[in-house]
Amino acid sequence: MNQLAFSLKENRLNDLLSFPGIDENLLTMKKNALFGSAASSVAIAGMTILGWVLNLPTIVNYGFFLLALSVPMILVILFKKKHIEWFIFGAQMINLLTTMYFMLRLGGLLHSAGLMFTGISVLYMTINLQNVRITLMLFITYLFTLIFTASMQSALVPAPELFAWKNLLFFTVNCSWQAGFTLLLILNNINQKKKLAEVKQAEAVRLTELDELKTKFFTNITHEFRTPLTVILGMADLMKEQPQKWLNDGALKIKSNADRLLHLVNQMLDLSKLEAGAMTLHLQQGDMMAYLHYIVESFSSLAAGKNIRLEFLGENSPVVMDFDPEKILQIISNLVVNAIKFTPPGGKVEVSACRVKGNSSQLEIKVSDTGPGISPEMLPHVFDRFFRVETTTGADAGGTGLGLALVREMAKLIGGSIDVQSRPGSGSTFMLVIPVTNKAAIVAMEHPNPSENDLIPVDHDTSGKTTGKRKTTANADLPVLLIVEDSSDVTEYLQELTGKYYQVITASNGREGLEKALSAVPDIILSDVMMPEMDGISMLDALKNDFRTSHIPVVMLTAKADIQSKLHGLERGADAYISKPFNRDELLLQLRNLLRLRSRLQQRYAGMGPLTPVEDKGTAIEDKFMLKVRNLLEMYLDDDRFGINELCSELGMSRAQLYRKFKSLTNKTVNEYIRSFRLHKARELLISSELNVSEVAYETGFKNLSHFSRVFTEEFGRNPSEISK
Ligand code: ADP
């Protein structure tokens, strides 16, 4: 209790004497000086009262003078920020010289009631100032006052008021309080030295602990690095020795293990970035509930694989607020993955989110599991860096103890806090509380949700007719993205992400996805793998083996574990795989890259040169399609009525499908392509045959000669008669 009262007082004193930026030494100096001044003022006051009682006016005056001197001293100690030692020095000089004056007045060293000892306590007080010059100057002054007063003795007359017993009494009192004061200063000094030693001891313990943690960390981290590296090296050897057998499996294994290493390194980098304050927030406004639901959904197959029930309980209505999606993703993923990792099969992991009761400006997100829980001794340390609970069974759950440290730092960065409650045997609950604000820009909240009609493309036919309705919004120029996903929350989130850059259509399972892909022929497809009715893999297979859709790039969203086995035996894989939960930028970049890659295809198919076979299996079906088109055009070369409708019925495709496919493969409309094809044939004939211009025009389906000349010149920059010469 006393200890507590003392530390409270000490805290208050610290507050009184501190100012922003004060260093520890100055604070100690101020404290000691205040303590010295207060103690000596009490003693001086006692001496003055005694002087008054014994009717000693000179002593009373001396006392008043010293008390008056201590007032500015105390004020300086309380309020001055710099050069306090020099103010104290000045005051002590005045003290010494005044004491000398009173010693002279009272009749010299031996007749002045022991005032000559004042200088000794003045010298003791300088210990606190830690300034050799000041101590020496005060010492010299003190010596001077002693020697000067002694040398003046013959000229002095002892004051009659201080006759023998009063002088002796005061002498004793003065000596005693000087000794007492000195004792206090010495005790204070000892006390401070002791405290300093304790601080040093604690620091030493902390450093040893840190050292132990680091050693432990290095052991863990080397283990973490060694396992994937062993697999990578082993696979590289196998691939070299038996390329036939290991080329595919080996590459996949190398990739997944390299990913693991990369994840580890990224975690370490993130942590050091966070600690250095170099990580920035990218806030945007959106519906937190939808986002959280999406993140939790992403782990459903991981949980299902372990036979764990994973549930999300959110508020009924959207909670639109500022958040940094990347940071929230990292925090929640870490917590959910840990929960799934530690929960035994048959258990349950629940993620809930709601506004804090009584404080709607805060949102609480809880991740609770039915795992083994964490013991009370370990609980305070789970957020420490490199900390891992040692398992009694010796089972290694993997991990480096970085995850939760990262979570805590991220939580701090977003202005929130994280806590954990757990009891061994009854699971753990991690609670994240974050502020709800609405300051950031609203991102893609009003994503387009176009109806199907809107999405049938415009065919810029030379005939001037359009094959579909033009979409009236400014988004009509954006590429069309088909999202195939059974969870409406994930769909909603994906729409929110991509709505700014794409015209989005959605389907809730593989069958519907296939139907919409055939009717709208999107520019790109983003699909989940696990879906009811028809899964993503079957849909992918169907899409890639159909002329009408084979050219469309498909991005599969997968849980890592799903993909390898399922893809086996498929003629053509997806164009890209993204594992859930994904990073928003990574997804957008992947989509954009695939669309860009299409321009390579366009170069291949827009020209009329021979289609030399390439290694890439992916283009085989498109080659087949284009060859079929060319053969048909060749067959009907002289038939001027053979146009887009005839081509459609020959190929078994609708106008819209054919238009979209051509646009995608050649960046030309169907009519442009047909005309270009005819013109190239015409040029070939002009060069290699004896036919004249009008015969050639007729042979290649141009019934109007002047029209032929004009379009020919447009295409090749020279008119046909020049070529035929
Ligand atoms: P790691 O990457 O090693 O999992 P974390 O920082 O994520 O590191 O976790 C630190 C320790 O906290 C883990 O070693 C684990 O023992 C404990 N822990 C974390 N989450 C849970 C949980 N849901 N249930 C039980 N123990 C947990």
JSON list of C-alpha atoms in Angstrom, two decimals, residues 299-402:
[
{"chain": "A", "resi": 299, "resn": "PHE", "atom": "CA", "xyz": [-11.43, -20.88, -46.55]},
{"chain": "A", "resi": 300, "resn": "SER", "atom": "CA", "xyz": [-14.47, -23.11, -46.87]},
{"chain": "A", "resi": 301, "resn": "SER", "atom": "CA", "xyz": [-12.69, -25.84, -48.80]},
{"chain": "A", "resi": 302, "resn": "LEU", "atom": "CA", "xyz": [-9.72, -25.75, -46.44]},
{"chain": "A", "resi": 303, "resn": "ALA", "atom": "CA", "xyz": [-12.14, -26.25, -43.54]},
{"chain": "A", "resi": 304, "resn": "ALA", "atom": "CA", "xyz": [-14.20, -28.84, -45.39]},
{"chain": "A", "resi": 305, "resn": "GLY", "atom": "CA", "xyz": [-11.03, -30.77, -46.17]},
{"chain": "A", "resi": 306, "resn": "LYS", "atom": "CA", "xyz": [-10.45, -31.12, -42.42]},
{"chain": "A", "resi": 307, "resn": "ASN", "atom": "CA", "xyz": [-14.12, -31.78, -41.74]},
{"chain": "A", "resi": 308, "resn": "ILE", "atom": "CA", "xyz": [-14.46, -28.54, -39.80]},
{"chain": "A", "resi": 309, "resn": "ARG", "atom": "CA", "xyz": [-17.59, -26.44, -39.88]},
{"chain": "A", "resi": 310, "resn": "LEU", "atom": "CA", "xyz": [-16.72, -22.85, -40.83]},
{"chain": "A", "resi": 311, "resn": "GLU", "atom": "CA", "xyz": [-19.39, -20.24, -40.24]},
{"chain": "A", "resi": 312, "resn": "PHE", "atom": "CA", "xyz": [-19.74, -16.52, -40.65]},
{"chain": "A", "resi": 313, "resn": "LEU", "atom": "CA", "xyz": [-22.20, -14.51, -38.59]},
{"chain": "A", "resi": 314, "resn": "GLY", "atom": "CA", "xyz": [-22.45, -10.92, -39.68]},
{"chain": "A", "resi": 315, "resn": "GLU", "atom": "CA", "xyz": [-24.84, -8.08, -39.11]},
{"chain": "A", "resi": 316, "resn": "ASN", "atom": "CA", "xyz": [-28.03, -8.26, -41.13]},
{"chain": "A", "resi": 317, "resn": "SER", "atom": "CA", "xyz": [-27.49, -5.00, -42.94]},
{"chain": "A", "resi": 318, "resn": "PRO", "atom": "CA", "xyz": [-24.33, -3.81, -44.71]},
{"chain": "A", "resi": 319, "resn": "VAL", "atom": "CA", "xyz": [-21.76, -1.95, -42.63]},
{"chain": "A", "resi": 320, "resn": "VAL", "atom": "CA", "xyz": [-20.22, 0.56, -44.99]},
{"chain": "A", "resi": 321, "resn": "MET", "atom": "CA", "xyz": [-16.98, 1.84, -43.53]},
{"chain": "A", "resi": 322, "resn": "ASP", "atom": "CA", "xyz": [-13.35, 2.69, -44.26]},
{"chain": "A", "resi": 323, "resn": "PHE", "atom": "CA", "xyz": [-10.97, -0.20, -44.40]},
{"chain": "A", "resi": 324, "resn": "ASP", "atom": "CA", "xyz": [-7.77, -1.30, -46.03]},
{"chain": "A", "resi": 325, "resn": "PRO", "atom": "CA", "xyz": [-8.79, -4.56, -47.76]},
{"chain": "A", "resi": 326, "resn": "GLU", "atom": "CA", "xyz": [-5.25, -5.89, -47.86]},
{"chain": "A", "resi": 327, "resn": "LYS", "atom": "CA", "xyz": [-4.67, -5.45, -44.13]},
{"chain": "A", "resi": 328, "resn": "ILE", "atom": "CA", "xyz": [-8.07, -6.85, -43.17]},
{"chain": "A", "resi": 329, "resn": "LEU", "atom": "CA", "xyz": [-7.41, -9.82, -45.44]},
{"chain": "A", "resi": 330, "resn": "GLN", "atom": "CA", "xyz": [-4.08, -10.48, -43.78]},
{"chain": "A", "resi": 331, "resn": "ILE", "atom": "CA", "xyz": [-5.46, -10.22, -40.25]},
{"chain": "A", "resi": 332, "resn": "ILE", "atom": "CA", "xyz": [-8.56, -12.34, -40.78]},
{"chain": "A", "resi": 333, "resn": "SER", "atom": "CA", "xyz": [-6.75, -14.93, -42.92]},
{"chain": "A", "resi": 334, "resn": "ASN", "atom": "CA", "xyz": [-4.10, -15.38, -40.25]},
{"chain": "A", "resi": 335, "resn": "LEU", "atom": "CA", "xyz": [-6.69, -15.86, -37.53]},
{"chain": "A", "resi": 336, "resn": "VAL", "atom": "CA", "xyz": [-8.90, -18.19, -39.55]},
{"chain": "A", "resi": 337, "resn": "VAL", "atom": "CA", "xyz": [-5.99, -20.29, -40.80]},
{"chain": "A", "resi": 338, "resn": "ASN", "atom": "CA", "xyz": [-4.69, -20.65, -37.22]},
{"chain": "A", "resi": 339, "resn": "ALA", "atom": "CA", "xyz": [-8.16, -21.58, -36.00]},
{"chain": "A", "resi": 340, "resn": "ILE", "atom": "CA", "xyz": [-8.55, -24.23, -38.72]},
{"chain": "A", "resi": 341, "resn": "LYS", "atom": "CA", "xyz": [-5.00, -25.46, -38.13]},
{"chain": "A", "resi": 342, "resn": "PHE", "atom": "CA", "xyz": [-5.53, -26.03, -34.43]},
{"chain": "A", "resi": 343, "resn": "THR", "atom": "CA", "xyz": [-9.10, -27.33, -34.51]},
{"chain": "A", "resi": 344, "resn": "PRO", "atom": "CA", "xyz": [-9.47, -31.11, -34.70]},
{"chain": "A", "resi": 345, "resn": "PRO", "atom": "CA", "xyz": [-11.74, -32.71, -37.34]},
{"chain": "A", "resi": 346, "resn": "GLY", "atom": "CA", "xyz": [-15.40, -32.46, -36.45]},
{"chain": "A", "resi": 347, "resn": "GLY", "atom": "CA", "xyz": [-14.84, -29.10, -34.74]},
{"chain": "A", "resi": 348, "resn": "LYS", "atom": "CA", "xyz": [-16.15, -25.68, -35.60]},
{"chain": "A", "resi": 349, "resn": "VAL", "atom": "CA", "xyz": [-14.65, -22.31, -36.44]},
{"chain": "A", "resi": 350, "resn": "GLU", "atom": "CA", "xyz": [-16.89, -19.28, -36.23]},
{"chain": "A", "resi": 351, "resn": "VAL", "atom": "CA", "xyz": [-16.21, -15.78, -37.44]},
{"chain": "A", "resi": 352, "resn": "SER", "atom": "CA", "xyz": [-18.60, -13.11, -36.27]},
{"chain": "A", "resi": 353, "resn": "ALA", "atom": "CA", "xyz": [-18.71, -9.37, -36.81]},
{"chain": "A", "resi": 354, "resn": "CYS", "atom": "CA", "xyz": [-20.90, -6.77, -35.19]},
{"chain": "A", "resi": 355, "resn": "ARG", "atom": "CA", "xyz": [-20.80, -3.24, -33.92]},
{"chain": "A", "resi": 356, "resn": "VAL", "atom": "CA", "xyz": [-19.69, -2.97, -30.30]},
{"chain": "A", "resi": 357, "resn": "LYS", "atom": "CA", "xyz": [-22.69, -2.64, -27.99]},
{"chain": "A", "resi": 358, "resn": "GLY", "atom": "CA", "xyz": [-23.08, 0.93, -26.81]},
{"chain": "A", "resi": 359, "resn": "ASN", "atom": "CA", "xyz": [-20.37, 2.16, -29.15]},
{"chain": "A", "resi": 360, "resn": "SER", "atom": "CA", "xyz": [-21.42, 1.97, -32.77]},
{"chain": "A", "resi": 361, "resn": "SER", "atom": "CA", "xyz": [-18.18, 3.61, -33.90]},
{"chain": "A", "resi": 362, "resn": "GLN", "atom": "CA", "xyz": [-16.37, 0.36, -33.27]},
{"chain": "A", "resi": 363, "resn": "LEU", "atom": "CA", "xyz": [-16.65, -2.98, -34.98]},
{"chain": "A", "resi": 364, "resn": "GLU", "atom": "CA", "xyz": [-15.75, -6.21, -33.23]},
{"chain": "A", "resi": 365, "resn": "ILE", "atom": "CA", "xyz": [-14.66, -9.20, -35.27]},
{"chain": "A", "resi": 366, "resn": "LYS", "atom": "CA", "xyz": [-14.33, -12.47, -33.43]},
{"chain": "A", "resi": 367, "resn": "VAL", "atom": "CA", "xyz": [-12.70, -15.66, -34.62]},
{"chain": "A", "resi": 368, "resn": "SER", "atom": "CA", "xyz": [-13.44, -18.55, -32.29]},
{"chain": "A", "resi": 369, "resn": "ASP", "atom": "CA", "xyz": [-12.62, -22.21, -32.54]},
{"chain": "A", "resi": 370, "resn": "THR", "atom": "CA", "xyz": [-13.20, -25.45, -30.69]},
{"chain": "A", "resi": 371, "resn": "GLY", "atom": "CA", "xyz": [-9.49, -26.30, -30.69]},
{"chain": "A", "resi": 372, "resn": "PRO", "atom": "CA", "xyz": [-7.25, -27.20, -27.76]},
{"chain": "A", "resi": 373, "resn": "GLY", "atom": "CA", "xyz": [-7.07, -23.64, -26.41]},
{"chain": "A", "resi": 374, "resn": "ILE", "atom": "CA", "xyz": [-4.01, -21.93, -25.02]},
{"chain": "A", "resi": 375, "resn": "SER", "atom": "CA", "xyz": [-2.74, -22.25, -21.45]},
{"chain": "A", "resi": 376, "resn": "PRO", "atom": "CA", "xyz": [-2.92, -19.16, -19.21]},
{"chain": "A", "resi": 377, "resn": "GLU", "atom": "CA", "xyz": [0.89, -18.97, -18.97]},
{"chain": "A", "resi": 378, "resn": "MET", "atom": "CA", "xyz": [1.25, -18.91, -22.75]},
{"chain": "A", "resi": 379, "resn": "LEU", "atom": "CA", "xyz": [-1.69, -16.60, -23.39]},
{"chain": "A", "resi": 380, "resn": "PRO", "atom": "CA", "xyz": [0.06, -13.27, -22.76]},
{"chain": "A", "resi": 381, "resn": "HIS", "atom": "CA", "xyz": [2.79, -14.23, -25.22]},
{"chain": "A", "resi": 382, "resn": "VAL", "atom": "CA", "xyz": [0.92, -15.46, -28.28]},
{"chain": "A", "resi": 383, "resn": "PHE", "atom": "CA", "xyz": [1.23, -12.08, -30.00]},
{"chain": "A", "resi": 384, "resn": "ASP", "atom": "CA", "xyz": [4.95, -11.92, -29.36]},
{"chain": "A", "resi": 385, "resn": "ARG", "atom": "CA", "xyz": [7.20, -12.22, -32.31]},
{"chain": "A", "resi": 386, "resn": "PHE", "atom": "CA", "xyz": [8.68, -15.69, -32.84]},
{"chain": "A", "resi": 387, "resn": "PHE", "atom": "CA", "xyz": [6.49, -17.13, -30.12]},
{"chain": "A", "resi": 388, "resn": "ARG", "atom": "CA", "xyz": [5.14, -20.62, -30.61]},
{"chain": "A", "resi": 389, "resn": "VAL", "atom": "CA", "xyz": [3.45, -22.74, -28.04]},
{"chain": "A", "resi": 390, "resn": "GLU", "atom": "CA", "xyz": [5.52, -25.84, -27.47]},
{"chain": "A", "resi": 391, "resn": "THR", "atom": "CA", "xyz": [3.30, -28.84, -28.00]},
{"chain": "A", "resi": 392, "resn": "THR", "atom": "CA", "xyz": [3.44, -31.47, -25.32]},
{"chain": "A", "resi": 393, "resn": "THR", "atom": "CA", "xyz": [2.90, -34.17, -27.85]},
{"chain": "A", "resi": 394, "resn": "GLY", "atom": "CA", "xyz": [5.88, -32.96, -29.79]},
{"chain": "A", "resi": 395, "resn": "ALA", "atom": "CA", "xyz": [3.67, -32.57, -32.83]},
{"chain": "A", "resi": 396, "resn": "ASP", "atom": "CA", "xyz": [4.86, -29.76, -35.02]},
{"chain": "A", "resi": 397, "resn": "ALA", "atom": "CA", "xyz": [2.02, -27.69, -36.31]},
{"chain": "A", "resi": 398, "resn": "GLY", "atom": "CA", "xyz": [4.44, -25.71, -38.44]},
{"chain": "A", "resi": 399, "resn": "GLY", "atom": "CA", "xyz": [4.81, -21.97, -38.37]},
{"chain": "A", "resi": 400, "resn": "THR", "atom": "CA", "xyz": [7.34, -19.51, -37.16]},
{"chain": "A", "resi": 401, "resn": "GLY", "atom": "CA", "xyz": [5.42, -17.54, -34.60]},
{"chain": "A", "resi": 402, "resn": "LEU", "atom": "CA", "xyz": [5.30, -14.56, -36.92]}
]
